[in-house]
XYZ file of C-alpha atoms in Angstrom:
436
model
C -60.631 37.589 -254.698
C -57.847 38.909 -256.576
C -57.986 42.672 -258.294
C -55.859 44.634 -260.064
C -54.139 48.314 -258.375
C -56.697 50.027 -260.510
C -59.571 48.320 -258.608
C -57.872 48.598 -255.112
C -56.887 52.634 -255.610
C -60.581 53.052 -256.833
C -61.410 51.397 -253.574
C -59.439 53.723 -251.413
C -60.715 56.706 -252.706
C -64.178 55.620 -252.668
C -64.062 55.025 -249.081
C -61.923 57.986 -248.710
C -64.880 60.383 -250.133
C -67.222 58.262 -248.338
C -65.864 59.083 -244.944
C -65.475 62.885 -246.053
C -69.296 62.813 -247.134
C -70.309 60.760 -243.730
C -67.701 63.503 -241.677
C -69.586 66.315 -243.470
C -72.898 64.791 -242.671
C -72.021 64.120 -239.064
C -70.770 68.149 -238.831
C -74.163 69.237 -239.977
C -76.886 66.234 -238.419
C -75.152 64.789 -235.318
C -76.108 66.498 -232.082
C -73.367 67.060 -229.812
C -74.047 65.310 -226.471
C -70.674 66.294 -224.545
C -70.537 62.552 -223.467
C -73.501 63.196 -220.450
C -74.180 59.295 -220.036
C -70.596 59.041 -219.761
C -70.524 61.867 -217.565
C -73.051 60.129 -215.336
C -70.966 56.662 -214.725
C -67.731 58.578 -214.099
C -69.278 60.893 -211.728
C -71.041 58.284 -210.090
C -68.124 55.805 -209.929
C -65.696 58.704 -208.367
C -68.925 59.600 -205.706
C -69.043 55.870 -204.778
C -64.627 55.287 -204.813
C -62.793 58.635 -203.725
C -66.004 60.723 -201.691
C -67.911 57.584 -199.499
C -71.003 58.129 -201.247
C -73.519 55.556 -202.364
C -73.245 54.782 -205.803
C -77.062 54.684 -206.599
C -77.638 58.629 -204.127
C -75.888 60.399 -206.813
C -76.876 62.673 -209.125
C -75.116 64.259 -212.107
C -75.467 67.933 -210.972
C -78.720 70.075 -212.102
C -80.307 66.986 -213.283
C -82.203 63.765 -212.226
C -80.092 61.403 -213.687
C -78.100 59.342 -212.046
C -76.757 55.640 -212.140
C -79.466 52.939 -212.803
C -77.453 50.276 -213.867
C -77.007 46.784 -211.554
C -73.974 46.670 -209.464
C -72.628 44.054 -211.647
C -72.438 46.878 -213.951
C -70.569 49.283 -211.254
C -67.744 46.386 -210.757
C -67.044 46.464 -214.648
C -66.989 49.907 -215.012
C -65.172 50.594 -211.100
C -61.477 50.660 -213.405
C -63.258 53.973 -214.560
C -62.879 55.629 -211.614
C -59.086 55.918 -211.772
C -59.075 57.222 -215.470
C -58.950 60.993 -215.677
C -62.101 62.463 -217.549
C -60.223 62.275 -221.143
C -58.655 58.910 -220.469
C -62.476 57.360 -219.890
C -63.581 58.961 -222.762
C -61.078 57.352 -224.976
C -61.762 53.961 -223.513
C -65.275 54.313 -224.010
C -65.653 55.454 -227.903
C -62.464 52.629 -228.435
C -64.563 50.269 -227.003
C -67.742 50.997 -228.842
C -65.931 51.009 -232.202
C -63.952 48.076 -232.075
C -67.182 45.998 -230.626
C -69.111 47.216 -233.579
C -66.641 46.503 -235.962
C -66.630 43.192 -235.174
C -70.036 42.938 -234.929
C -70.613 44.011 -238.111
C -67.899 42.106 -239.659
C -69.616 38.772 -238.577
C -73.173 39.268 -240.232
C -71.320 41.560 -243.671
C -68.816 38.964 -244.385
C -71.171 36.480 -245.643
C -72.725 39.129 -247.949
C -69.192 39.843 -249.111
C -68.209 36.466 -249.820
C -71.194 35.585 -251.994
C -71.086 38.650 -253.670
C -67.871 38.884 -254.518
C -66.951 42.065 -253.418
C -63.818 42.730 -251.651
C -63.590 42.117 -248.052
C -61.696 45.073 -246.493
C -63.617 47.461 -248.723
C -67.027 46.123 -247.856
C -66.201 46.427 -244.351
C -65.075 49.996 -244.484
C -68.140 50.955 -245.854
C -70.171 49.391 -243.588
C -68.583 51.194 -240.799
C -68.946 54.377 -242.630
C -72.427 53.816 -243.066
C -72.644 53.000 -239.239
C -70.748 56.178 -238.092
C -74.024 58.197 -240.070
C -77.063 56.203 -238.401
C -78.292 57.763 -235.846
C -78.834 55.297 -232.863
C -74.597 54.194 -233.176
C -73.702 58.049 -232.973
C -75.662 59.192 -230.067
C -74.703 55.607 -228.226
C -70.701 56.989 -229.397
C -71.839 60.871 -228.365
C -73.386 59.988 -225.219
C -70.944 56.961 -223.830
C -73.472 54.746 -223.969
C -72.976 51.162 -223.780
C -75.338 49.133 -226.371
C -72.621 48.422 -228.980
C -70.946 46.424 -225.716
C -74.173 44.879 -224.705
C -74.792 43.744 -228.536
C -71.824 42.546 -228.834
C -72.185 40.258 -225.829
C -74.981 38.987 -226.843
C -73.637 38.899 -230.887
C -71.040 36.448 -229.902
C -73.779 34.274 -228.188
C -76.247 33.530 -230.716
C -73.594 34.220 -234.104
C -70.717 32.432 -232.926
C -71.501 29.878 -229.979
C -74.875 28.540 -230.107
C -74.639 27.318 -234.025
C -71.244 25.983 -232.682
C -72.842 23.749 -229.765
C -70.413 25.739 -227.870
C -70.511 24.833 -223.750
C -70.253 28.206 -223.146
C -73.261 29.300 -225.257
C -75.712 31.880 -222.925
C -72.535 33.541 -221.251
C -72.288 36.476 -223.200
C -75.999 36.634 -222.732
C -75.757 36.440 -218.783
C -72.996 39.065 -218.365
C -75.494 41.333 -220.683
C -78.368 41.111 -218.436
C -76.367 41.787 -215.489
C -74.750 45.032 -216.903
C -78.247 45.769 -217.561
C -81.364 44.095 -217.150
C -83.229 44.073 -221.164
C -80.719 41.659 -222.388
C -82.445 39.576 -220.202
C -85.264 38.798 -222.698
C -82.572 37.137 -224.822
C -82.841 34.355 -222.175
C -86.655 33.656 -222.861
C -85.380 33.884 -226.560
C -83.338 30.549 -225.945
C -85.881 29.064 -223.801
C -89.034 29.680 -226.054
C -86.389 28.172 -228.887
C -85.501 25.382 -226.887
C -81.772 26.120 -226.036
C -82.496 24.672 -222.376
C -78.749 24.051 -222.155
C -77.982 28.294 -223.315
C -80.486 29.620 -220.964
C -79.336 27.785 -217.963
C -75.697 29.208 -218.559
C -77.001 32.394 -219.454
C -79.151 32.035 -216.189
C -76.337 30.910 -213.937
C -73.904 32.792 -215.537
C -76.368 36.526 -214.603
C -77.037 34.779 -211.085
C -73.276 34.047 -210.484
C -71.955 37.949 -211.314
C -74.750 39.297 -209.830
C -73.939 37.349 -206.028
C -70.468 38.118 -207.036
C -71.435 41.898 -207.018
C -73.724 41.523 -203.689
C -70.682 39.939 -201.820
C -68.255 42.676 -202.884
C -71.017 45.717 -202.377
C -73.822 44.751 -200.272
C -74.775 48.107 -199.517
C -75.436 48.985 -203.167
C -76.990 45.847 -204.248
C -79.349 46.182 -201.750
C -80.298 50.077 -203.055
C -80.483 48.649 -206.182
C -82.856 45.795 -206.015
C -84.876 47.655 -203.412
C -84.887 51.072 -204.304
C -82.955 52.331 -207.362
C -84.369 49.920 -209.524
C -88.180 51.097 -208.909
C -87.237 54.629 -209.063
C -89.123 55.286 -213.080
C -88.671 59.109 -212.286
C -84.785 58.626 -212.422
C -84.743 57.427 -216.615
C -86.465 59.892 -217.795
C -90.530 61.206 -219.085
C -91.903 58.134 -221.338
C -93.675 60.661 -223.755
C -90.055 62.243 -224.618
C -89.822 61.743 -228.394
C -86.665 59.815 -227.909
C -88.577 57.207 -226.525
C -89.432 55.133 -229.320
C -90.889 51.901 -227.561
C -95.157 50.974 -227.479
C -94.918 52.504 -223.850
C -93.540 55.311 -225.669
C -96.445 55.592 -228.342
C -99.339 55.044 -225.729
C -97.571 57.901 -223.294
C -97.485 60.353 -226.494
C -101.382 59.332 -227.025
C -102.309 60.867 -223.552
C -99.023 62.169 -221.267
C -100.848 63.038 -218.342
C -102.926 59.502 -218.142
C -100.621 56.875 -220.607
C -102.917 53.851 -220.579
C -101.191 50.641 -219.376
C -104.100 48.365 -220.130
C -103.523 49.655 -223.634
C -99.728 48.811 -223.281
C -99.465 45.616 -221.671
C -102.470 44.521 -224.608
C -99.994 45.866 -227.347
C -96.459 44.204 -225.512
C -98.814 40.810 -225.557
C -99.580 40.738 -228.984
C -96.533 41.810 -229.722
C -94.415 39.003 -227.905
C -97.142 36.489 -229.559
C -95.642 37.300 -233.075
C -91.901 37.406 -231.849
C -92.543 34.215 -230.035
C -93.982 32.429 -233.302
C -91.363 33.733 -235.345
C -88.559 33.312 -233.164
C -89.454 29.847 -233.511
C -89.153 29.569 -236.622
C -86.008 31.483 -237.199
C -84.605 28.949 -234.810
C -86.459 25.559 -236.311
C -84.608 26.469 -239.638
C -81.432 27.008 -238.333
C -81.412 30.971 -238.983
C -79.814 32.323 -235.585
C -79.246 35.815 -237.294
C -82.722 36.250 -237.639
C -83.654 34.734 -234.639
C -81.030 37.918 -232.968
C -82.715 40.374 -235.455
C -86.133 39.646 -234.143
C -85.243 39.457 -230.210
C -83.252 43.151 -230.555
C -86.251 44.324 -232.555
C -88.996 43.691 -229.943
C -86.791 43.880 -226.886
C -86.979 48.184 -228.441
C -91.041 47.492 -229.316
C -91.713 45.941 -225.258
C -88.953 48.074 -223.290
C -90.934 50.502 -221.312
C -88.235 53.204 -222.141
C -86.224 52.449 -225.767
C -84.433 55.665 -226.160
C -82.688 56.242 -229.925
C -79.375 55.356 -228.873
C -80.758 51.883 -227.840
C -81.950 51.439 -231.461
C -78.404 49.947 -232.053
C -80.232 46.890 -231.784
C -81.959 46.959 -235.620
C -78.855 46.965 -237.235
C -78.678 43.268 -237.352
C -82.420 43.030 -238.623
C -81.106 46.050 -241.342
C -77.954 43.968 -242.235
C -79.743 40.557 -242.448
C -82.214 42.776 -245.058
C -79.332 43.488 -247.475
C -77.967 39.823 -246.902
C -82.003 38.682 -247.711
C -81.715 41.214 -250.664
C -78.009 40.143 -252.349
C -78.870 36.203 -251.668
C -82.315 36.806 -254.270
C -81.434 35.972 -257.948
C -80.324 39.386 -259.689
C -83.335 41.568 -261.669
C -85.688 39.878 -258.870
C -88.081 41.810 -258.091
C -87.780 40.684 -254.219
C -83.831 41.772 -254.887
C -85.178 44.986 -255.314
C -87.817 45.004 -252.718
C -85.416 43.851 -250.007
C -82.451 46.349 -250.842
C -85.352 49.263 -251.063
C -86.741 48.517 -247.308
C -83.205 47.911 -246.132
C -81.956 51.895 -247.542
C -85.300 53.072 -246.345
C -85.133 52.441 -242.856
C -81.348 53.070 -243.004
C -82.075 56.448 -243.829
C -84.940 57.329 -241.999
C -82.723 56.460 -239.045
C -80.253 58.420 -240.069
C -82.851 61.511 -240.303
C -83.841 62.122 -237.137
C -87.019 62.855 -238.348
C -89.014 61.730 -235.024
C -87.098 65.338 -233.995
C -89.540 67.435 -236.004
C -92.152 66.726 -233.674
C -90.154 66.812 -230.442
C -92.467 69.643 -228.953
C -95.839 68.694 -230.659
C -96.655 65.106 -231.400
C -100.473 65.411 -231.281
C -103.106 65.165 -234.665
C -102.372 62.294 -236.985
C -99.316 63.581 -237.995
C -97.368 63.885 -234.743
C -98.724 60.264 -234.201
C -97.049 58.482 -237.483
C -93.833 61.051 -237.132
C -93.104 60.960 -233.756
C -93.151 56.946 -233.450
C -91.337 56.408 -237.186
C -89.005 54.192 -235.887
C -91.104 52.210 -233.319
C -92.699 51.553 -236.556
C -89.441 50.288 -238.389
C -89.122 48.431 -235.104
C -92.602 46.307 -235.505
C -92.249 46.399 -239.395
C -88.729 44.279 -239.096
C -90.140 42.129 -236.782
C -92.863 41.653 -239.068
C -91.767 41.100 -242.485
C -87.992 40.346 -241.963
C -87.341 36.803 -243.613
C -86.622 33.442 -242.122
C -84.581 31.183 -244.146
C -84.205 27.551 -243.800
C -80.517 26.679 -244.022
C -80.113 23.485 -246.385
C -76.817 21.863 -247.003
C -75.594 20.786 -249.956
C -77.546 17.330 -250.143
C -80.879 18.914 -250.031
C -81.694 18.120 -246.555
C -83.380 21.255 -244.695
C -81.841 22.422 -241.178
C -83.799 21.125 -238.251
C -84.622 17.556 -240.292
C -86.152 16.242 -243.691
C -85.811 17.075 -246.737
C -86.056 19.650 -248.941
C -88.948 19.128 -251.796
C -88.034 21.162 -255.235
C -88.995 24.612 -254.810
C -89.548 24.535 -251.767
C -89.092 27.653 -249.442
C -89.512 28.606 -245.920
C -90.637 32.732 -246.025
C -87.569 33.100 -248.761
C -89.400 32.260 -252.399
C -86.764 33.080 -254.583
C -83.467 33.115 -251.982
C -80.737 30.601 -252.502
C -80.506 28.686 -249.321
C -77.019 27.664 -247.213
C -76.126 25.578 -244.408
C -75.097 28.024 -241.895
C -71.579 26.460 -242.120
C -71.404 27.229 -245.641
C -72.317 30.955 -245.116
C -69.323 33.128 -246.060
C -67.061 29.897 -247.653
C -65.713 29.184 -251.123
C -68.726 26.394 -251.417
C -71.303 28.136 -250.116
C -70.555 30.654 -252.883
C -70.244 27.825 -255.588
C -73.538 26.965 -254.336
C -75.309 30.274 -255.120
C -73.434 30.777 -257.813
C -74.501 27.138 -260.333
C -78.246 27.708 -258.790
C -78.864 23.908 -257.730
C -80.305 25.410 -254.030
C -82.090 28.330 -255.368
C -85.472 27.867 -254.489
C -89.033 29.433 -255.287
């Protein structure tokens, strides 16, 4: 879209005093973190490479913490152990940002593009807004490695299973053998009926994962016999950080969590993410259908600590996108943009900190697990829409009747091809496949 210097040097400074404001914000909110997951891998890497240790025996000093990735994870990361300590700590916050940027660029630039608003700008927002929410700067602060894993599995389900792509369920493989929760994204194509996906996501997490036993037998056998059963070596499950069920049942009673009460609360929850996977992926809506496996892979996840919440911001994007495909002065407009900035900020708060020593009475119980509720209420209420392409016919077969609507009353539908493209905006824009 063409604009005029005015508009573009308004741009600039807007995004200019946004990144002050977000800089400012981060000075005063973000906890420094000095890297320690980092800190773990390198130290664990150089144990393993220059001192003849087992990878999996160390420890990052005065801690319990040590490496509890799989060895797949220890052969990507090995180049690590020739970096010096600054060098790794570049790579790792490049990494992240690029990844994210990307990442964010594929589900924003539809909004953009039916919008109308200027692509660059739009983006730089976005990644301003990022910097500020809380799960993508302790994941940056700590060296985590969820942007990576997102992205992985972001290229998989945005990018090559709409596509048909032969290669669809690789990205999702070589996530779930860097670490093992990806790995639900595989039942997510199987319970959609992606049989083709899952096997090569399958084979492709069997195939790295012999590749690592071949090259390190020693540690693949700590892993898959020890390391991996060690719970004491993650972390306490009632830590506030641990926004997951197992996490809210632990807080209940941190001396005796009940696991009957867990496992009955993962159940029901994988019931409703199951049902609506399904139809996320019957009307062609593989956002979503991401959204809701990131969202209860953080609700089922015995340990989901904040950093890992990284996985809502698709299900917080596709809100906005939900919110700015309604008709303007729509009341579900509003609605949609409203829950979108409200869970944006609460996880930007850190509020679930306030109660970081005392999480009993009925208030430590709603505060402490605010964002496992986000969590279940975007796995809840987040929309499905049907796709329909410019004839009328619905994605997944048949037609469309007039009005018709699949969880979107009131949302202009588009072939997923037609997201983000000159016609898919002409088709917003003259109404004929606005529905509801």
């Amino acid at each position: 879209m063409a604009q005029g210097p005015g508009r573009a040097i308004a741009q600039v400074v807007g995004v200019v005093v946004l990144a002050v404001a977000v800089a400012a914000f981060l000075s005063v909110a973000a906890v420094r973190h000095g890297f320690f997951d980092l800190r773990v891998y390198y130290g664990a890497l150089r144990f393993w490479v220059h001192d003849g240790g087992e990878i999996y025996d160390f420890l990052k000093p005065g801690t319990q913490y040590g490496f509890t990735y799989p060895p797949f994870a220890a052969l990507v990361m090995l180049p690590m152990a020739y970096l010096p300590w600054t060098a790794a700590i570049v790579v790792s916050v490049t990494a992240s940002v690029a990844v994210s940027a990307v990442l964010i660029w594929w589900l924003l630039d539809p909004i953009a593009r039916r919008a109308g608003w200027t692509r660059w700008f739009a983006l730089a927002v976005a990644l301003c807004l990022a910097a500020a929410f809380e799960p993508m700067r302790e994941t940056v602060n700590f060296g985590q490695v969820n942007m990576l894993l997102l992205f992985l599995v972001g290229a998989d389900l945005l990018r090559l299973v709409p596509g048909g792509s032969r290669w669809a369920g690789v990205g999702v493989g070589l996530a779930t053998a860097i670490k093992l929760t990806p790995g639900i994204f595989v039942v997510y194509l199987l319970v959609t009926g992606r049989w083709r996906a899952a096997l090569t996501a399958t084979g492709t997490a069997t195939v790295v994962t012999l590749l690592a036993a071949a090259l390190f037998p020693d540690a693949s056998r700590e892993f898959w016999t020890t390391a991996l059963w060690n719970t004491g070596r993650v972390g306490e499950l009632a830590f506030v950080s641990n926004q997951s069920l197992r996490g809210v049942v632990a807080r209940l009673d941190p001396e005796h969590p009940s696991t009957i009460a867990w496992a009955a609360l993962v159940l029901a929850t994988l019931a409703v993410w199951v049902g609506r996977s399904r139809s996320a992926a019957a009307a062609g809506d593989e956002a979503t259908g991401l959204a809701l496996t990131g969202a209860v892979m953080c609700l089922v996840s015995p340990v989901t600590w904040v950093h890992h919440l990284v996985w809502l911001l698709p299900a917080l994007l596709l809100l906005v996108d939900n919110g700015m495909a309604a008709p303007a002065r729509n009341r579900r407009r509003r609605v949609l943009l409203a829950a979108a900035a409200i869970g944006y900020a609460l996880l930007c708060s850190r509020i679930v900190w306030s109660w970081e020593k005392d999480f009993t009475g009925v208030d430590g119980f709603l505060g402490s697990n605010t964002y496992v509720w986000i969590s279940l209420a975007l796995l809840l209420l987040l929309p499905v829409r049907p796709w329909a392409t410019p004839s009328g016919a619905v994605a997944g077969g048949g037609a469309a009747p007039a009005g018709s609507a699949v969880e979107a009353p009131g949302v202009a539908q588009l072939d997923q091809a037609d997201r983000g493209t000159a016609a898919g905006h002409r088709h917003l824009v003259g109404g004929p496949l606005a529905v509801g």
